[in-house]
CSV table of C-alpha atoms in Angstrom, one decimal:
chain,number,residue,atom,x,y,z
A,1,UNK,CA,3.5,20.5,17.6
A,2,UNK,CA,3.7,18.0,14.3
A,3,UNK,CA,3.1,20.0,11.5
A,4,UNK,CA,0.9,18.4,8.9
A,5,UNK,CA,3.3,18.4,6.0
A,6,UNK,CA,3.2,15.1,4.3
A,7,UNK,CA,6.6,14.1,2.7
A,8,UNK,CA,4.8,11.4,-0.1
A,9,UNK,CA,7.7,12.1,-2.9
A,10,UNK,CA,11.4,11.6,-2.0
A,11,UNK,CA,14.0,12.2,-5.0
A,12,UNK,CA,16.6,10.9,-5.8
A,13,UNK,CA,18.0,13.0,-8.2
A,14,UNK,CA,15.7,13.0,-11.2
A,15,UNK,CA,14.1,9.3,-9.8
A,16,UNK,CA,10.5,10.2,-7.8
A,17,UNK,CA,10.3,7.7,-4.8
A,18,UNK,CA,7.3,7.0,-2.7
A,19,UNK,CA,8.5,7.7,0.7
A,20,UNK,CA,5.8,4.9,2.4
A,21,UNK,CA,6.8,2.1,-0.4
A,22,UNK,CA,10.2,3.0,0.3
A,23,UNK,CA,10.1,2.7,4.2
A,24,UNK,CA,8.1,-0.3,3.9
A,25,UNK,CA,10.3,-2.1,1.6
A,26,UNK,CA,13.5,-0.9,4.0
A,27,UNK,CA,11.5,-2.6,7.5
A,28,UNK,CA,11.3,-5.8,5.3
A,29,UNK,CA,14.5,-5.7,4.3
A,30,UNK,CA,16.4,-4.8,7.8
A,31,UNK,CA,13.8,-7.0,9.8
A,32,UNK,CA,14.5,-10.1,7.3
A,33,UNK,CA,18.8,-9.8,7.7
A,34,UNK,CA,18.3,-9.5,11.3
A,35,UNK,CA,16.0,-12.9,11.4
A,36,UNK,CA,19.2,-13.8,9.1
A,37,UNK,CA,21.6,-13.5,11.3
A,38,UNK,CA,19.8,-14.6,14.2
A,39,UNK,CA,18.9,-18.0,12.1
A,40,UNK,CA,23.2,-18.1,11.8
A,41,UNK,CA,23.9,-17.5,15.1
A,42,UNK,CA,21.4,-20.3,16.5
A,43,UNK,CA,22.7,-22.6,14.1
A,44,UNK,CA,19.8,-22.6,12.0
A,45,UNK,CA,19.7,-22.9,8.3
A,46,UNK,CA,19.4,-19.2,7.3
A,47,UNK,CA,18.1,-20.3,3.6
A,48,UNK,CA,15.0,-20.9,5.4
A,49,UNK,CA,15.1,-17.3,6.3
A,50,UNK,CA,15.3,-16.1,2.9
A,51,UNK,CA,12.5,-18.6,1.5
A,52,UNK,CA,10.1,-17.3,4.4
A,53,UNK,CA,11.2,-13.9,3.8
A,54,UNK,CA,9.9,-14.5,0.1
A,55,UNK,CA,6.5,-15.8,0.8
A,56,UNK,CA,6.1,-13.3,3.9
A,57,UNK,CA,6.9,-10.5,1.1
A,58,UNK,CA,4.0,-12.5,-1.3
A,59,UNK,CA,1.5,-12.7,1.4
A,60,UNK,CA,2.0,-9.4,2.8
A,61,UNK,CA,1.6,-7.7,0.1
A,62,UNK,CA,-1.7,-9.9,-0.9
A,63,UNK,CA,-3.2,-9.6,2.7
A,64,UNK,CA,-2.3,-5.9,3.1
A,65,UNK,CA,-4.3,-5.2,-0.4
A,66,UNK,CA,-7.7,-7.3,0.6
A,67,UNK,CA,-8.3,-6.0,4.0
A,68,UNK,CA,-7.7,-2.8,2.7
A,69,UNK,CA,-10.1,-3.5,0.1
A,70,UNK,CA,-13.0,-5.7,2.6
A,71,UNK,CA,-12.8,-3.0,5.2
A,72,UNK,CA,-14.3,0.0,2.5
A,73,UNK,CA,-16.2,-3.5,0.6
A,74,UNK,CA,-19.0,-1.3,-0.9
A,75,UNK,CA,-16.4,1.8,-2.6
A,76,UNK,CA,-14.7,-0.9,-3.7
A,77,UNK,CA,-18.1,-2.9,-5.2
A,78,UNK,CA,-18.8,0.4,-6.7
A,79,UNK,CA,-15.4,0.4,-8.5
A,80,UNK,CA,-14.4,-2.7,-8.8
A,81,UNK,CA,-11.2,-1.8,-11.2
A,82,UNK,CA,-9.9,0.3,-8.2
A,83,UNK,CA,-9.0,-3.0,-6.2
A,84,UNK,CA,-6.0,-3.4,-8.3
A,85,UNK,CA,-5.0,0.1,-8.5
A,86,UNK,CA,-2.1,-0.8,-6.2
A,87,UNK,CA,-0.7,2.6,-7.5
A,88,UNK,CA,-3.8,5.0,-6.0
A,89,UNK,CA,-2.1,3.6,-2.1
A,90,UNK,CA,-4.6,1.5,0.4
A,91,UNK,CA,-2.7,-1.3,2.4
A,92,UNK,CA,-4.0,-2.7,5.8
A,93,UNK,CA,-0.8,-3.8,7.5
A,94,UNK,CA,-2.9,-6.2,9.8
A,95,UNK,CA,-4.0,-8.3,7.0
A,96,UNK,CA,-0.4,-8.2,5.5
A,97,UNK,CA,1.0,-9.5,8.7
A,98,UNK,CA,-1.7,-12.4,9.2
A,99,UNK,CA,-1.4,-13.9,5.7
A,100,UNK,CA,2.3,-13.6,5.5
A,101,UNK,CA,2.3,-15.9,8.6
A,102,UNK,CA,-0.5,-17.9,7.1
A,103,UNK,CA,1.8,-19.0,3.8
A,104,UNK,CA,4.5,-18.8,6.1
A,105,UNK,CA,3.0,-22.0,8.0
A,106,UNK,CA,2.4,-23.5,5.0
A,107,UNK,CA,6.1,-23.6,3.7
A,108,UNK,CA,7.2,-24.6,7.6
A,109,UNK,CA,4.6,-27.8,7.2
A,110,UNK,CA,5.7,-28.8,3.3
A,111,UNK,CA,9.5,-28.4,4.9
A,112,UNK,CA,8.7,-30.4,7.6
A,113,UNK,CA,10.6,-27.1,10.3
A,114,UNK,CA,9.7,-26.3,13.9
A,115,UNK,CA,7.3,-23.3,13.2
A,116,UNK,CA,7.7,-22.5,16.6
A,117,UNK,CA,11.1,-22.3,16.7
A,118,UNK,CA,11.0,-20.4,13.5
A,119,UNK,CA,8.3,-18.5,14.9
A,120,UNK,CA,10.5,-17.1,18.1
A,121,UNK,CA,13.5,-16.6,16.4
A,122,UNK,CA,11.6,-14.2,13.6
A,123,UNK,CA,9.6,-11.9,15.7
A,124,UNK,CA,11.6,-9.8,17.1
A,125,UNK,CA,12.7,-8.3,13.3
A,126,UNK,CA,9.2,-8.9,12.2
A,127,UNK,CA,8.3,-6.0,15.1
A,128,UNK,CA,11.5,-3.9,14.3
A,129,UNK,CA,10.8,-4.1,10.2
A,130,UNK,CA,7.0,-2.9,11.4
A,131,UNK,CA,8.7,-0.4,13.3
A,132,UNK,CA,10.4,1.1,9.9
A,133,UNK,CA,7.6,0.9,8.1
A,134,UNK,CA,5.3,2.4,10.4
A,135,UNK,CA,7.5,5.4,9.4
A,136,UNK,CA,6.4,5.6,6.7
A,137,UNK,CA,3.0,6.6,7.7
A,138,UNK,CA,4.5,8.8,9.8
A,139,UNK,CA,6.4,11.2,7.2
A,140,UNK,CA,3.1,11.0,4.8
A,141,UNK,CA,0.7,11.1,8.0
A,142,UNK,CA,-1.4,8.5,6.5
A,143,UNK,CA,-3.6,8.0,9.6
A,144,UNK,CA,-5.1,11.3,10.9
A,145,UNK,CA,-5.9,10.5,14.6
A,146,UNK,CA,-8.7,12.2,16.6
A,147,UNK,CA,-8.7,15.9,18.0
A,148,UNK,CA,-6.6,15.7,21.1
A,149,UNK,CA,-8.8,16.5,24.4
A,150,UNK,CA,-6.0,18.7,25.5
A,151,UNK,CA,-2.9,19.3,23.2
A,152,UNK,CA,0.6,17.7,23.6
A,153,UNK,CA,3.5,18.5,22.0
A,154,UNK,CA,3.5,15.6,19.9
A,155,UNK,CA,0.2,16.0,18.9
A,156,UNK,CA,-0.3,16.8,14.4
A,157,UNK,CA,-1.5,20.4,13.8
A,158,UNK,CA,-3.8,19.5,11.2
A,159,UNK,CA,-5.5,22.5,9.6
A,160,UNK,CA,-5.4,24.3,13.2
A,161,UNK,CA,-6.6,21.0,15.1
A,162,UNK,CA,-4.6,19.0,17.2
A,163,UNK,CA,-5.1,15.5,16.8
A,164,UNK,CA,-3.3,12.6,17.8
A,165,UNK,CA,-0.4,11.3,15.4
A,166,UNK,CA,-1.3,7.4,15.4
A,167,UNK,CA,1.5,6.2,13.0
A,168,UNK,CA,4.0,7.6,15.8
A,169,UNK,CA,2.2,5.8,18.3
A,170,UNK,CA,2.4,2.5,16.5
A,171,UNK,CA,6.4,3.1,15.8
A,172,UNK,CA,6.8,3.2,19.4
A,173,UNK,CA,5.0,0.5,19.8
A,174,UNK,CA,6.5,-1.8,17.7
A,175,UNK,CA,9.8,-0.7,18.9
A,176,UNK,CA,9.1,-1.6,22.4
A,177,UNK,CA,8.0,-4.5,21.1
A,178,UNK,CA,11.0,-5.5,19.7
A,179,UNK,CA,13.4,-4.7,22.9
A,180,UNK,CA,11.3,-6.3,24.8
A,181,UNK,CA,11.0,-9.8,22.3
A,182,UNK,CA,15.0,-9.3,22.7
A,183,UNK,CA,15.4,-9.2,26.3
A,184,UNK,CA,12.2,-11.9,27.3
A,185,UNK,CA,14.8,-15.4,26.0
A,186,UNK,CA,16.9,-14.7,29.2
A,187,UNK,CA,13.9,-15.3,31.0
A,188,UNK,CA,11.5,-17.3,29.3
A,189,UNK,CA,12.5,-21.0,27.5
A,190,UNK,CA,8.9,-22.3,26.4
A,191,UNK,CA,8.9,-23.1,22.9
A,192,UNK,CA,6.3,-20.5,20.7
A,193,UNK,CA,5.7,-18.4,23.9
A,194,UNK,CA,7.5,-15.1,22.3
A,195,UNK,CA,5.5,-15.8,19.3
A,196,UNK,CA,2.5,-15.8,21.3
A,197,UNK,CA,3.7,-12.2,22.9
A,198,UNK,CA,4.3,-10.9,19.7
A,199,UNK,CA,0.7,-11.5,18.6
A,200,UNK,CA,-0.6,-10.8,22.1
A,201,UNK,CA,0.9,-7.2,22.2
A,202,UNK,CA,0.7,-6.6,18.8
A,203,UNK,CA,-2.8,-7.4,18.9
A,204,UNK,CA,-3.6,-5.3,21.9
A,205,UNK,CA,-1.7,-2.4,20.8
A,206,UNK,CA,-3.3,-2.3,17.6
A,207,UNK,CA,-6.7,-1.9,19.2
A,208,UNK,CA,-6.6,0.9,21.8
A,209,UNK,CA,-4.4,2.8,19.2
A,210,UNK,CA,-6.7,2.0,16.5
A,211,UNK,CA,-10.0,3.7,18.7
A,212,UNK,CA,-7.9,6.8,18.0
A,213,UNK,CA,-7.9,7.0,14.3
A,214,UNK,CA,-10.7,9.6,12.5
A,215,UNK,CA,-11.9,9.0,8.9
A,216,UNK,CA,-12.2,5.6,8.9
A,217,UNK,CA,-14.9,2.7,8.1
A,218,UNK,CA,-16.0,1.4,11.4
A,219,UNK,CA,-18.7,-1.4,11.4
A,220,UNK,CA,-20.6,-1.2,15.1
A,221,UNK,CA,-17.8,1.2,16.3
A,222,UNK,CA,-15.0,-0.7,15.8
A,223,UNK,CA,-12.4,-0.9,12.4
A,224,UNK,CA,-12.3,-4.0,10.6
A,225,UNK,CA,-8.3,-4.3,12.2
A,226,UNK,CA,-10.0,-3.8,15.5
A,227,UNK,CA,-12.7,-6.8,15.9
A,228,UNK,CA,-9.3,-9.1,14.3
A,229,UNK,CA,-7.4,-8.0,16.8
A,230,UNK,CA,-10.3,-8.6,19.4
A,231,UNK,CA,-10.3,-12.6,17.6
A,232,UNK,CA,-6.4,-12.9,17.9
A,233,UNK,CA,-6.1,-12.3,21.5
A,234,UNK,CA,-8.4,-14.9,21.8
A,235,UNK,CA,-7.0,-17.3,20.4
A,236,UNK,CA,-3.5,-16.6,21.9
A,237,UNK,CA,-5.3,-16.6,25.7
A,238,UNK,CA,-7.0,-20.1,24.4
A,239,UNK,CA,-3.3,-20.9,23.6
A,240,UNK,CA,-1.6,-20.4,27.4
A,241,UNK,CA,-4.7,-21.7,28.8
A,242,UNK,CA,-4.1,-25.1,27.1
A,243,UNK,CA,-0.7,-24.7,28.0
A,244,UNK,CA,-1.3,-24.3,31.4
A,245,UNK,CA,-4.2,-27.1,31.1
A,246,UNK,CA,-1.6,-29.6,30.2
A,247,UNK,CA,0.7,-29.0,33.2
A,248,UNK,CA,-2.0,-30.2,35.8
């Protein structure tokens, strides 16, 4: 068994470190070289890389802070000074990831770049940096899942419960996700479709391991990340049907 033993503080010496921010800021920083060097390798100006990587950084942050903040909307209303205590924790990654590709787009548009071609060549280090940052949860077990119908090994013993571990569940995840986005070019050439994957599993993921996290604000039984993902595969099945439409 996981034993529930957060490691929030890592030091460096005399320098405190926030393990989360830490891992956070290192699955930014490997996922955006990889994207890099991909951008190199396909002959792709990789300056565009680094500009993305700026305003994925400015929306991610932004995002990650206001979904955080709309999915507990009436602590927050309460205490309306703790919205920018930034330094008390509280970040949705979900909302992070939407709005980073929302002034993404924009930047693709005003640049006048493929944004599905972008789009592909990004995702599989977007998934690995969520990956590394999904570590981060993991060594400060910020999402206490539900008690565990019948205990596994990798189950959290959390005050003599075993419940399910969702941060290690969503690094799995997101590293599966990112073989896979590495293997699929081989077989796939349709512009924007391993974008499409990307959100698709992402999406999916997100909500079955989502129904297994305790202690949080659920409106009509579902998370706030939960009923977005629900929206986003939508829109991405909307997406291959069209596709598919315009084939016929």
């Amino acid at each position: 068994m996981i034993q529930y033993t957060p490691l929030e503080i890592i030091h460096l010496g005399s320098i405190p470190i926030q393990t989360w921010g830490l891992l956070v800021a290192l699955g930014f920083l490997v996922g955006t070289l990889f994207s890099y060097f991909r951008a190199k390798k396909a002959n792709i100006n990789p300056d565009h890389i680094l500009n993305l990587a700026f305003w994925s950084l400015l929306g991610g942050i932004l995002g990650s802070r206001l979904l955080f903040v709309f999915g507990d909307l009436k602590y927050f209303l309460e205490n309306p000074l703790e919205i920018f205590s930034l330094w008390h924790g509280g970040m949705s990654i979900f909302g992070g990831v939407l709005l980073a590709i929302l002034f993404d787009l924009l930047y693709i548009k005003r640049k006048k770049l493929n944004f599905w071609q972008l789009a592909d060549l990004v995702s599989p280090g977007f998934a690995l940096g969520l990956a590394i940052g999904r570590a981060g949860c993991f060594l400060i077990h910020d999402h206490i899942g539900k008690v565990m119908q019948k205990p596994y090994f990798w189950g959290i013993n959390y005050f003599g419960e075993i419940r399910h571990e969702v941060a290690l569940y969503l690094i799995l995840s997101n590293f599966l996700l990112f073989l896979v986005l590495l293997a699929l070019p081989r077989y796939i050439r349709k512009e924007g479709l391993l974008f499409l994957i990307f959100l698709l599993w992402y999406s999916i993921a997100r909500f079955f391991i989502d129904s297994l996290r305790d202690f949080e604000v659920r409106y009509y039984d579902l998370m706030i990340s939960q009923w977005i993902a629900i929206v986003i595969v939508v829109l991405v099945v909307v997406c291959f049907l069209k596709n598919r439409l315009k084939k016929i």
